[in-house]
CSV table of C-alpha atoms in Angstrom, one decimal:
chain,number,residue,atom,x,y,z
A,1,MET,CA,129.3,107.0,115.8
A,2,THR,CA,130.4,104.8,112.9
A,3,ARG,CA,130.3,101.0,112.8
A,4,THR,CA,131.5,98.8,110.1
A,5,TYR,CA,130.1,95.4,109.1
A,6,SER,CA,132.1,93.3,106.6
A,7,PHE,CA,130.2,90.9,104.4
A,8,LEU,CA,132.3,88.4,102.4
A,9,SER,CA,131.1,86.0,99.7
A,10,LYS,CA,130.9,82.3,100.1
A,11,ALA,CA,130.6,82.5,103.9
A,12,SER,CA,128.0,81.6,106.4
A,13,THR,CA,124.6,83.2,106.1
A,14,ARG,CA,123.6,82.8,109.7
A,15,GLY,CA,122.1,85.8,111.5
A,16,LEU,CA,124.2,88.7,112.7
A,17,ALA,CA,124.7,89.1,116.4
A,18,GLY,CA,122.6,92.2,116.6
A,19,ASN,CA,124.5,95.4,117.2
A,20,GLY,CA,127.2,93.6,118.9
A,21,ALA,CA,128.5,92.6,115.5
A,22,GLY,CA,129.7,96.0,114.9
A,23,ARG,CA,133.2,97.3,115.7
A,24,LYS,CA,134.1,100.9,116.0
A,25,THR,CA,136.4,102.4,113.4
A,26,GLY,CA,138.7,105.3,113.6
A,27,MET,CA,136.9,107.3,111.0
A,28,VAL,CA,137.3,111.0,111.3
A,29,VAL,CA,134.0,113.0,111.0
A,30,LEU,CA,134.7,116.2,109.1
A,31,GLY,CA,132.6,119.3,109.2
A,32,ALA,CA,129.6,118.8,106.9
A,33,VAL,CA,129.2,122.5,106.2
A,34,GLY,CA,132.5,122.9,104.5
A,35,LEU,CA,131.9,119.9,102.2
A,36,ALA,CA,128.3,120.9,101.4
A,37,MET,CA,129.2,124.5,100.6
A,38,ALA,CA,132.4,123.7,98.7
A,39,GLY,CA,130.5,123.3,95.4
A,40,CYS,CA,128.6,126.6,95.7
A,41,ALA,CA,131.1,129.0,97.3
A,42,ASP,CA,131.6,132.4,95.8
A,43,GLN,CA,134.4,132.6,93.3
A,44,SER,CA,136.0,136.1,93.5
A,45,GLY,CA,139.2,137.8,92.3
A,46,THR,CA,140.7,138.3,88.9
A,47,GLY,CA,141.9,135.9,86.3
A,48,THR,CA,140.3,133.0,84.6
A,49,LEU,CA,138.3,130.7,86.7
A,50,PRO,CA,138.9,127.0,86.2
A,51,ALA,CA,136.1,125.2,84.3
A,52,PRO,CA,133.8,123.2,86.6
A,53,GLN,CA,134.4,119.5,86.6
A,54,GLU,CA,131.8,116.8,86.9
A,55,PRO,CA,132.3,114.9,90.1
A,56,LYS,CA,133.6,111.4,89.7
A,57,ALA,CA,131.2,108.6,90.4
A,58,ALA,CA,131.8,106.5,93.5
A,59,THR,CA,133.5,103.3,92.5
A,60,SER,CA,133.3,101.4,95.8
A,61,HIS,CA,130.7,98.7,96.6
A,62,LYS,CA,130.8,99.5,100.3
A,63,ILE,CA,127.3,100.2,101.6
A,64,GLY,CA,126.8,103.2,103.8
A,65,VAL,CA,123.8,103.2,106.2
A,66,LEU,CA,122.6,106.4,107.8
A,67,LEU,CA,120.1,105.8,110.7
A,68,PRO,CA,119.3,107.2,114.1
A,69,LEU,CA,120.9,104.7,116.4
A,70,THR,CA,120.7,106.9,119.6
A,71,GLY,CA,118.1,109.3,120.8
A,72,PRO,CA,114.3,109.1,120.6
A,73,ASN,CA,114.3,107.3,117.3
A,74,ALA,CA,116.9,104.7,118.2
A,75,ALA,CA,114.5,101.8,118.4
A,76,LEU,CA,113.2,102.5,114.9
A,77,GLY,CA,116.7,103.0,113.6
A,78,HIS,CA,117.9,99.6,114.9
A,79,GLU,CA,114.8,98.0,113.4
A,80,LEU,CA,115.7,99.4,110.0
A,81,LEU,CA,119.3,98.3,110.5
A,82,ALA,CA,118.0,94.8,111.2
A,83,GLY,CA,116.1,94.8,107.9
A,84,ALA,CA,119.2,95.8,106.0
A,85,GLN,CA,121.3,93.2,107.8
A,86,LEU,CA,118.8,90.5,106.9
A,87,ALA,CA,119.0,91.4,103.2
A,88,LEU,CA,122.8,91.3,103.2
A,89,ALA,CA,122.9,88.0,105.1
A,90,GLU,CA,120.4,86.4,102.6
A,91,SER,CA,122.5,87.6,99.7
A,92,GLY,CA,125.2,85.2,100.7
A,93,ALA,CA,127.3,87.6,102.8
A,94,ALA,CA,128.9,86.9,106.1
A,95,THR,CA,129.0,88.7,109.4
A,96,ALA,CA,131.6,91.0,110.8
A,97,GLN,CA,133.1,88.1,112.6
A,98,GLY,CA,134.3,86.7,109.2
A,99,PRO,CA,137.7,87.3,107.6
A,100,SER,CA,138.8,90.7,106.7
A,101,GLN,CA,139.0,91.9,103.1
A,102,ALA,CA,142.8,91.4,103.1
A,103,GLN,CA,142.4,87.8,104.5
A,104,ALA,CA,139.7,87.0,101.9
A,105,GLN,CA,141.9,88.2,99.0
A,106,ALA,CA,144.9,86.3,100.4
A,107,GLN,CA,142.8,83.2,100.5
A,108,GLY,CA,141.9,83.7,96.8
A,109,ARG,CA,138.3,84.9,97.4
A,110,SER,CA,137.0,88.2,96.2
A,111,ALA,CA,136.1,90.7,99.0
A,112,ALA,CA,132.4,91.3,98.6
A,113,LEU,CA,130.3,93.8,100.5
A,114,GLN,CA,131.0,95.8,103.6
A,115,MET,CA,128.3,97.8,105.5
A,116,ASP,CA,129.4,101.0,107.1
A,117,VAL,CA,126.9,102.3,109.6
A,118,HIS,CA,126.6,106.0,110.7
A,119,ASP,CA,124.4,107.4,113.5
A,120,THR,CA,122.4,110.4,112.3
A,121,ALA,CA,121.4,111.3,115.9
A,122,ALA,CA,125.1,111.8,116.9
A,123,ALA,CA,126.8,115.2,116.9
A,124,GLY,CA,126.4,116.9,113.5
A,125,GLY,CA,123.4,115.0,112.5
A,126,ALA,CA,122.8,113.6,109.0
A,127,SER,CA,125.2,116.1,107.5
A,128,ALA,CA,128.1,114.8,109.6
A,129,ALA,CA,127.0,111.2,109.0
A,130,VAL,CA,127.0,111.6,105.2
A,131,THR,CA,130.4,113.4,105.3
A,132,ALA,CA,131.8,110.4,107.2
A,133,ALA,CA,130.4,108.0,104.7
A,134,VAL,CA,132.0,110.0,101.8
A,135,GLU,CA,135.3,110.0,103.6
A,136,ALA,CA,135.1,106.3,104.3
A,137,GLY,CA,134.7,105.6,100.6
A,138,ASP,CA,131.2,104.3,100.7
A,139,GLY,CA,129.6,103.7,97.3
A,140,ILE,CA,126.0,104.0,98.1
A,141,ILE,CA,123.9,105.4,101.0
A,142,LEU,CA,120.9,103.5,102.6
A,143,GLY,CA,118.9,106.1,104.5
A,144,PRO,CA,118.5,108.6,106.1
A,145,LEU,CA,115.1,108.0,107.8
A,146,THR,CA,113.3,111.3,107.6
A,147,ALA,CA,112.7,114.0,105.0
A,148,VAL,CA,114.6,116.5,107.1
A,149,ASP,CA,117.6,114.3,107.4
A,150,THR,CA,117.4,113.4,103.7
A,151,ALA,CA,117.4,117.1,102.8
A,152,ALA,CA,120.5,117.6,105.0
A,153,ALA,CA,122.4,114.7,103.6
A,154,ALA,CA,121.6,115.1,99.9
A,155,PRO,CA,124.0,117.9,98.9
A,156,ALA,CA,127.1,116.2,100.1
A,157,ALA,CA,126.1,112.9,98.6
A,158,GLN,CA,125.3,114.5,95.3
A,159,SER,CA,128.6,116.3,95.3
A,160,ALA,CA,130.3,113.0,95.7
A,161,SER,CA,128.0,111.2,93.2
A,162,LEU,CA,127.0,108.9,95.9
A,163,PRO,CA,123.5,107.4,95.3
A,164,VAL,CA,121.0,107.8,98.2
A,165,LEU,CA,118.1,105.4,98.9
A,166,ALA,CA,116.2,107.4,101.5
A,167,PHE,CA,113.5,105.8,103.7
A,168,THR,CA,111.2,108.8,103.6
A,169,SER,CA,107.9,108.9,101.6
A,170,ASP,CA,108.2,112.7,100.9
A,171,VAL,CA,108.3,112.9,97.1
A,172,ASN,CA,109.7,116.4,97.4
A,173,GLN,CA,113.0,114.8,98.4
A,174,ALA,CA,113.2,112.9,95.1
A,175,ARG,CA,115.9,114.2,92.7
A,176,ASP,CA,118.8,113.0,90.6
A,177,GLY,CA,120.7,110.5,92.6
A,178,VAL,CA,118.3,110.6,95.6
A,179,TRP,CA,115.5,108.0,95.6
A,180,VAL,CA,112.5,108.1,97.9
A,181,MET,CA,111.9,104.5,99.0
A,182,GLY,CA,108.7,105.0,100.9
A,183,ILE,CA,105.2,104.5,99.4
A,184,THR,CA,104.2,108.0,98.5
A,185,PRO,CA,100.7,109.5,98.7
A,186,GLU,CA,101.2,110.6,95.1
A,187,ASP,CA,101.7,107.0,93.9
A,188,GLN,CA,98.6,105.8,95.8
A,189,VAL,CA,96.5,108.5,94.2
A,190,GLU,CA,97.8,107.7,90.7
A,191,ARG,CA,96.8,104.1,91.1
A,192,LEU,CA,93.3,105.0,92.4
A,193,VAL,CA,92.6,107.5,89.7
A,194,ALA,CA,93.7,105.1,87.0
A,195,THR,CA,91.4,102.4,88.4
A,196,ALA,CA,88.5,104.8,88.9
A,197,ARG,CA,88.9,106.1,85.3
A,198,LYS,CA,88.8,102.6,84.0
A,199,GLU,CA,85.5,102.2,85.9
A,200,GLY,CA,84.1,105.2,84.1
A,201,ARG,CA,84.7,108.0,86.6
A,202,GLN,CA,85.4,111.3,85.0
A,203,HIS,CA,84.9,114.1,87.6
A,204,PHE,CA,87.2,114.0,90.6
A,205,ALA,CA,87.2,116.0,93.8
A,206,ALA,CA,89.0,115.9,97.1
A,207,PHE,CA,88.2,116.7,100.7
A,208,LEU,CA,91.4,116.6,102.6
A,209,PRO,CA,93.0,117.7,105.9
A,210,ASP,CA,95.1,120.8,105.8
A,211,ASN,CA,98.3,119.0,106.7
A,212,PRO,CA,101.3,117.6,104.8
A,213,LEU,CA,99.6,114.3,104.0
A,214,GLY,CA,96.5,116.1,102.8
A,215,HIS,CA,98.5,118.4,100.5
A,216,ALA,CA,100.6,115.5,99.2
A,217,LEU,CA,97.3,113.7,98.3
A,218,GLY,CA,95.9,116.8,96.7
A,219,ASN,CA,99.1,117.4,94.6
A,220,GLY,CA,98.9,113.7,93.5
A,221,LEU,CA,95.3,114.1,92.4
A,222,LEU,CA,96.1,117.2,90.4
A,223,ALA,CA,99.0,115.5,88.7
A,224,SER,CA,97.1,112.3,88.0
A,225,CYS,CA,94.1,114.0,86.5
A,226,ARG,CA,96.4,116.1,84.3
A,227,ASP,CA,98.4,113.1,83.2
A,228,GLN,CA,95.3,111.0,82.4
A,229,GLY,CA,93.5,113.8,80.5
A,230,LEU,CA,90.8,114.5,83.1
A,231,THR,CA,89.4,117.8,84.1
A,232,THR,CA,91.1,119.7,86.9
A,233,PRO,CA,89.7,118.4,90.2
A,234,THR,CA,88.1,120.6,92.9
A,235,ILE,CA,90.1,120.3,96.1
A,236,VAL,CA,89.1,121.5,99.5
A,237,TYR,CA,91.4,121.5,102.5
A,238,HIS,CA,89.5,121.5,105.8
A,239,THR,CA,90.3,122.4,109.4
A,240,GLY,CA,88.3,123.1,112.5
A,241,SER,CA,85.3,121.6,114.1
A,242,ALA,CA,82.8,119.0,112.9
A,243,ALA,CA,80.3,121.9,112.1
A,244,SER,CA,82.8,123.6,109.9
A,245,ILE,CA,83.7,120.3,108.2
A,246,THR,CA,80.0,119.8,107.5
A,247,GLN,CA,79.6,123.3,106.0
A,248,MET,CA,82.7,122.9,103.8
A,249,MET,CA,81.4,119.5,102.5
A,250,ARG,CA,78.1,121.1,101.7
A,251,GLU,CA,79.9,123.7,99.7
A,252,LEU,CA,82.0,121.2,97.8
A,253,SER,CA,79.0,119.0,97.0
A,254,ALA,CA,76.8,121.9,95.9
A,255,TYR,CA,74.3,120.9,98.6
A,256,ASP,CA,72.3,124.1,98.5
A,257,THR,CA,71.9,124.0,94.7
A,258,ARG,CA,71.0,120.3,94.7
A,259,LYS,CA,68.4,120.9,97.5
A,260,ALA,CA,66.9,123.9,95.6
A,261,ASP,CA,66.7,121.8,92.4
A,262,ALA,CA,64.9,119.1,94.4
A,263,GLN,CA,62.4,121.6,95.8
A,264,PRO,CA,62.2,124.6,93.5
A,265,ASP,CA,59.2,126.1,95.2
A,266,GLY,CA,60.2,125.2,98.8
A,267,SER,CA,57.7,122.3,99.1
A,268,ALA,CA,58.2,118.6,98.9
A,269,PRO,CA,57.9,117.1,95.4
A,270,ALA,CA,55.0,114.8,94.7
A,271,GLN,CA,55.3,111.1,95.3
A,272,THR,CA,56.1,109.0,92.3
A,273,THR,CA,54.1,105.9,93.3
A,274,ASP,CA,50.4,106.8,93.2
A,275,ALA,CA,49.3,103.6,95.0
A,276,THR,CA,51.0,104.6,98.2
A,277,ALA,CA,50.8,108.4,98.0
A,278,PRO,CA,48.1,110.1,100.1
A,279,ASP,CA,45.9,112.8,98.6
A,280,LYS,CA,47.8,116.1,98.6
A,281,THR,CA,44.6,117.9,99.8
A,282,LEU,CA,44.6,116.0,103.1
A,283,PRO,CA,45.9,117.6,106.3
A,284,SER,CA,49.6,117.2,106.7
A,285,ASP,CA,49.4,115.1,109.8
A,286,LEU,CA,46.9,112.7,108.3
A,287,ALA,CA,48.9,112.5,105.0
A,288,ALA,CA,52.0,111.7,107.0
A,289,ALA,CA,50.2,109.0,109.0
A,290,LEU,CA,48.8,107.4,105.9
A,291,ASN,CA,52.2,107.5,104.2
A,292,GLY,CA,53.9,106.0,107.2
A,293,GLY,CA,51.6,103.0,107.2
A,294,ALA,CA,51.6,102.5,103.4
A,295,GLY,CA,54.6,100.2,103.4
A,296,SER,CA,57.9,99.2,104.9
A,297,ALA,CA,60.3,101.2,102.7
A,298,SER,CA,62.7,103.3,104.6
A,299,PRO,CA,64.3,106.6,103.4
A,300,SER,CA,67.6,104.8,102.8
A,301,THR,CA,66.1,101.9,100.8
A,302,SER,CA,63.0,103.2,99.1
A,303,THR,CA,63.2,103.9,95.3
A,304,SER,CA,59.6,104.9,95.0
A,305,THR,CA,59.7,108.2,96.8
A,306,SER,CA,62.0,111.2,96.8
A,307,THR,CA,61.0,112.4,100.4
A,308,SER,CA,60.4,110.8,103.7
A,309,THR,CA,59.1,111.9,107.1
A,310,SER,CA,60.6,112.4,110.5
A,311,THR,CA,59.1,113.1,113.9
A,312,SER,CA,59.9,116.3,115.8
A,313,THR,CA,60.3,116.4,119.6
A,314,ASP,CA,56.6,117.3,120.1
A,315,GLY,CA,55.4,114.3,118.1
A,316,THR,CA,54.5,116.2,115.0
A,317,ALA,CA,55.5,114.5,111.7
A,318,GLN,CA,57.9,116.7,109.7
A,319,PRO,CA,59.0,116.1,106.1
A,320,ALA,CA,62.6,115.0,106.0
A,321,ALA,CA,65.2,116.2,103.6
A,322,PRO,CA,64.4,115.2,100.0
A,323,LYS,CA,66.5,112.8,98.1
A,324,LEU,CA,69.0,114.9,96.2
A,325,ALA,CA,70.6,114.5,92.8
A,326,PRO,CA,74.3,113.4,92.8
A,327,PRO,CA,77.0,116.0,93.6
A,328,PRO,CA,79.1,117.5,90.8
A,329,PHE,CA,81.7,114.8,91.0
A,330,ASP,CA,81.7,111.0,90.7
A,331,ALA,CA,84.9,110.3,92.6
A,332,LEU,CA,86.0,111.8,95.9
A,333,LEU,CA,89.4,111.5,97.6
A,334,LEU,CA,89.6,111.7,101.4
A,335,GLY,CA,92.7,111.8,103.5
A,336,ASP,CA,91.6,111.7,107.2
A,337,THR,CA,92.0,109.1,109.9
A,338,GLY,CA,90.7,109.0,113.5
A,339,LEU,CA,88.3,111.6,114.7
A,340,GLY,CA,88.8,113.7,111.6
A,341,LEU,CA,87.5,110.8,109.5
A,342,LYS,CA,84.5,110.4,111.8
A,343,ASN,CA,83.6,114.0,111.2
A,344,VAL,CA,84.0,113.7,107.5
A,345,ILE,CA,81.8,110.6,107.4
A,346,GLY,CA,79.1,112.6,109.2
A,347,ALA,CA,79.5,115.4,106.7
A,348,LEU,CA,79.1,113.0,103.8
A,349,ALA,CA,75.8,111.7,105.2
A,350,ASP,CA,74.6,115.3,105.8
A,351,SER,CA,75.3,116.3,102.2
A,352,GLN,CA,73.9,113.1,100.8
A,353,VAL,CA,77.2,112.1,99.2
A,354,SER,CA,77.0,108.3,99.0
A,355,SER,CA,78.7,105.4,97.3
A,356,SER,CA,75.6,104.9,95.1
A,357,SER,CA,76.8,107.7,92.9
A,358,VAL,CA,80.3,108.6,94.2
A,359,ARG,CA,83.4,106.4,94.4
A,360,ILE,CA,85.0,107.2,97.8
A,361,MET,CA,88.8,106.8,97.9
A,362,GLY,CA,91.3,107.2,100.6
A,363,PRO,CA,95.0,106.7,101.7
A,364,GLY,CA,96.7,103.4,102.2
A,365,LEU,CA,96.7,104.2,105.9
A,366,TRP,CA,93.1,102.9,105.9
A,367,ALA,CA,94.5,99.4,105.6
A,368,ALA,CA,95.4,99.4,109.3
A,369,PHE,CA,91.7,99.8,110.4
A,370,ALA,CA,89.7,98.7,107.3
A,371,SER,CA,87.5,96.5,109.5
A,372,LYS,CA,86.3,99.7,111.3
A,373,LEU,CA,85.3,101.5,108.1
A,374,GLY,CA,81.8,100.2,107.9
A,375,ALA,CA,80.3,103.6,107.1
A,376,LEU,CA,82.5,103.7,104.0
A,377,LYS,CA,81.5,100.4,102.5
A,378,GLY,CA,82.6,100.3,98.9
A,379,ALA,CA,85.4,102.8,99.4
A,380,TRP,CA,88.9,102.2,97.8
A,381,TYR,CA,92.4,102.6,99.0
A,382,ALA,CA,95.7,101.6,97.3
A,383,ALA,CA,98.3,99.6,99.1
A,384,PRO,CA,100.7,96.7,98.7
A,385,ASP,CA,99.3,93.2,98.8
A,386,PRO,CA,99.9,92.0,102.4
A,387,SER,CA,100.3,88.4,101.2
A,388,SER,CA,103.5,89.4,99.6
A,389,ARG,CA,105.0,90.3,103.0
A,390,GLN,CA,104.4,87.0,104.8
A,391,SER,CA,107.6,85.4,103.8
A,392,PHE,CA,109.7,88.4,104.9
A,393,VAL,CA,107.9,88.5,108.3
A,394,THR,CA,108.7,84.8,108.9
A,395,ARG,CA,112.3,85.2,108.1
A,396,PHE,CA,112.7,88.4,110.1
A,397,MET,CA,111.1,86.9,113.1
A,398,ALA,CA,113.3,83.8,112.9
A,399,ARG,CA,116.3,86.1,113.0
A,400,ASN,CA,115.2,88.9,115.3
A,401,HIS,CA,112.5,87.2,117.5
A,402,HIS,CA,109.8,89.9,117.0
A,403,MET,CA,107.5,91.1,114.3
A,404,PRO,CA,109.1,93.6,111.9
A,405,ARG,CA,107.8,97.1,111.8
A,406,PRO,CA,106.6,98.3,108.4
A,407,LEU,CA,109.6,100.5,107.9
A,408,ALA,CA,111.9,97.5,108.1
A,409,ASP,CA,110.5,96.6,104.6
A,410,LEU,CA,112.1,99.7,103.2
A,411,SER,CA,115.6,99.0,104.6
A,412,TYR,CA,115.4,95.4,103.4
A,413,ASP,CA,114.4,96.6,99.9
A,414,ALA,CA,117.2,99.3,99.8
A,415,ALA,CA,119.8,96.7,100.8
A,416,THR,CA,118.4,94.3,98.2
A,417,VAL,CA,119.0,97.0,95.6
A,418,ALA,CA,122.6,97.5,96.8
A,419,THR,CA,123.5,93.8,96.9
A,420,THR,CA,121.9,93.1,93.5
A,421,VAL,CA,123.6,95.9,91.7
A,422,ALA,CA,127.0,95.2,93.4
A,423,ARG,CA,126.9,91.7,92.0
A,424,THR,CA,126.1,92.8,88.5
A,425,THR,CA,128.6,95.7,88.1
A,426,SER,CA,132.3,95.8,88.6
A,427,ARG,CA,132.5,99.3,90.1
A,428,GLY,CA,130.2,101.4,92.1
A,429,TYR,CA,126.4,101.8,91.7
A,430,PRO,CA,125.7,103.3,88.3
A,431,VAL,CA,122.4,105.0,87.7
A,432,SER,CA,121.7,102.7,84.7
A,433,ALA,CA,121.9,99.7,87.0
A,434,LEU,CA,119.9,101.2,89.8
A,435,THR,CA,117.1,102.2,87.4
A,436,ARG,CA,117.0,99.0,85.4
A,437,GLN,CA,113.7,98.3,83.7
A,438,GLU,CA,113.0,95.0,85.3
A,439,GLY,CA,113.3,96.6,88.8
A,440,PHE,CA,113.8,94.6,92.0
A,441,ALA,CA,111.9,92.0,94.0
A,442,GLY,CA,110.9,93.7,97.3
A,443,VAL,CA,109.2,92.7,100.5
A,444,ASP,CA,105.8,94.0,99.3
A,445,GLY,CA,106.3,93.1,95.6
A,446,GLN,CA,108.1,94.4,92.6
A,447,PHE,CA,109.5,98.0,92.6
A,448,THR,CA,111.5,100.1,90.2
A,449,LEU,CA,113.7,103.1,90.8
A,450,LEU,CA,112.9,105.9,88.3
A,451,PRO,CA,115.5,108.3,87.0
A,452,ASP,CA,113.8,111.3,88.7
A,453,GLY,CA,114.2,109.8,92.2
A,454,ARG,CA,110.8,108.4,92.6
A,455,THR,CA,110.2,104.7,93.3
A,456,ARG,CA,107.4,102.9,91.5
A,457,ARG,CA,105.9,100.2,93.7
A,458,ALA,CA,103.4,97.5,93.0
A,459,LEU,CA,100.1,98.6,94.6
A,460,GLY,CA,96.8,96.9,94.6
A,461,VAL,CA,93.4,98.5,95.0
A,462,PHE,CA,91.4,97.3,97.9
A,463,GLU,CA,87.6,97.8,98.5
A,464,VAL,CA,86.2,98.2,102.0
A,465,LEU,CA,83.6,95.4,102.7
A,466,GLY,CA,81.8,96.9,105.7
A,467,ASN,CA,80.2,95.1,108.6
A,468,GLY,CA,83.6,94.5,110.2
A,469,GLY,CA,84.8,92.5,107.2
A,470,GLY,CA,87.9,94.5,106.5
A,471,ALA,CA,88.8,94.9,102.8
A,472,LYS,CA,89.2,92.7,99.7
A,473,LEU,CA,91.8,93.0,97.0
A,474,LEU,CA,89.8,94.4,94.1
A,475,VAL,CA,92.6,95.0,91.5
A,476,PRO,CA,95.9,93.0,91.9
A,477,ALA,CA,99.1,94.8,92.7
A,478,THR,CA,101.0,96.1,89.7
A,479,THR,CA,103.5,98.9,89.0
A,480,LYS,CA,101.6,99.8,85.8
A,481,THR,CA,99.1,102.7,86.1
A,482,SER,CA,98.4,103.5,82.5
A,483,VAL,CA,94.8,103.1,81.4
A,484,SER,CA,93.8,102.4,77.8
A,485,GLY,CA,91.2,104.5,76.2
């Protein structure tokens, strides 16, 4: 399904009438396979082969939009479409009910922007949708939504030199001419490592779920440590039960070695405060009783002892685990949410990995439930400053009568890129204009498209407050991650 929205300059900026503003075109959807394979088909036979030619850059300012408008992701697709429509309306464009390009030119006005929408959930999927966009003469593609659809659409778009601003956060899709608009795990980690390094952290490790997010975070940590001159981090990917997570955390934190160092002969070390320590020659139960009444210091707050006591089920006092030395890292990256994070938090406590000696860091997903991360007080995560989004939320709600989903930010940003570049270039969307040094003003702050297909976004570093207090902005959002020294 293809729908075209015309946006003409100097016209009303009032809201679009939803999807009813669209009108079907008679575009012919060609087979995507033939187009995608044309550039890599076998050349056989005799004679001299023609020299390959560089594809001509698209010269149109028409904006192609590839989204799932039917099927299970239709609601999300329409949400992203609304975000793009808002950006175009605010740029000074009109709705599809305005004059046609021919009418505008006849009236002495320059025809501005036209949005050409294609359904990636229709027959042929993203491949057919991008083929239709190429055939329609679109100059840039906003979308698709997923990494799978981006991979399917990229070959045909690249063959036609059609820039793609995809809504995925999978950095593996980034390449020449294909930009990943989502906030990638790799960018979050880079921001965290740079800030932790500035704090003096030098030895990084990661304890991550064995899933795509976990591996993206792990790859980001490897790259960030390499780029910032740090030693190669130790990374453990975990699966399984809480018991296995606890055991793997013990291995990562060198728990057995630290415990052996604390008790080299298998007995509890001597107390360091003579005034409160009972005579070592006393019976163990009497010594424990005297120690328990000597003061109010608890195992978690006392700085005068390296051991404490606990009571067994039969009432006998037993020496608790000794206070261990810090683990062999001073910064630890986590990636879990939900039950997995609960199990990891339990494993941290078991292995005595605490914020007193280790900077705990996590994904931006933690922002959604920071008030529930009391056990990780002092932990960091990188995310956009939410105050930057408030204006967009207000404008989106006034137009669409509901709160925007987070992904609508990306479609608005992508459309902002398109409208900005279209008004500064006479033909098409050249890479030099898309990757301009000053970047673009987005919903969540400034962002810049990099030549390699990544998007550098302004991310702040937040610290978990604990006690239901959410998180505070520790380091203001910026696109710069370099650290002096």
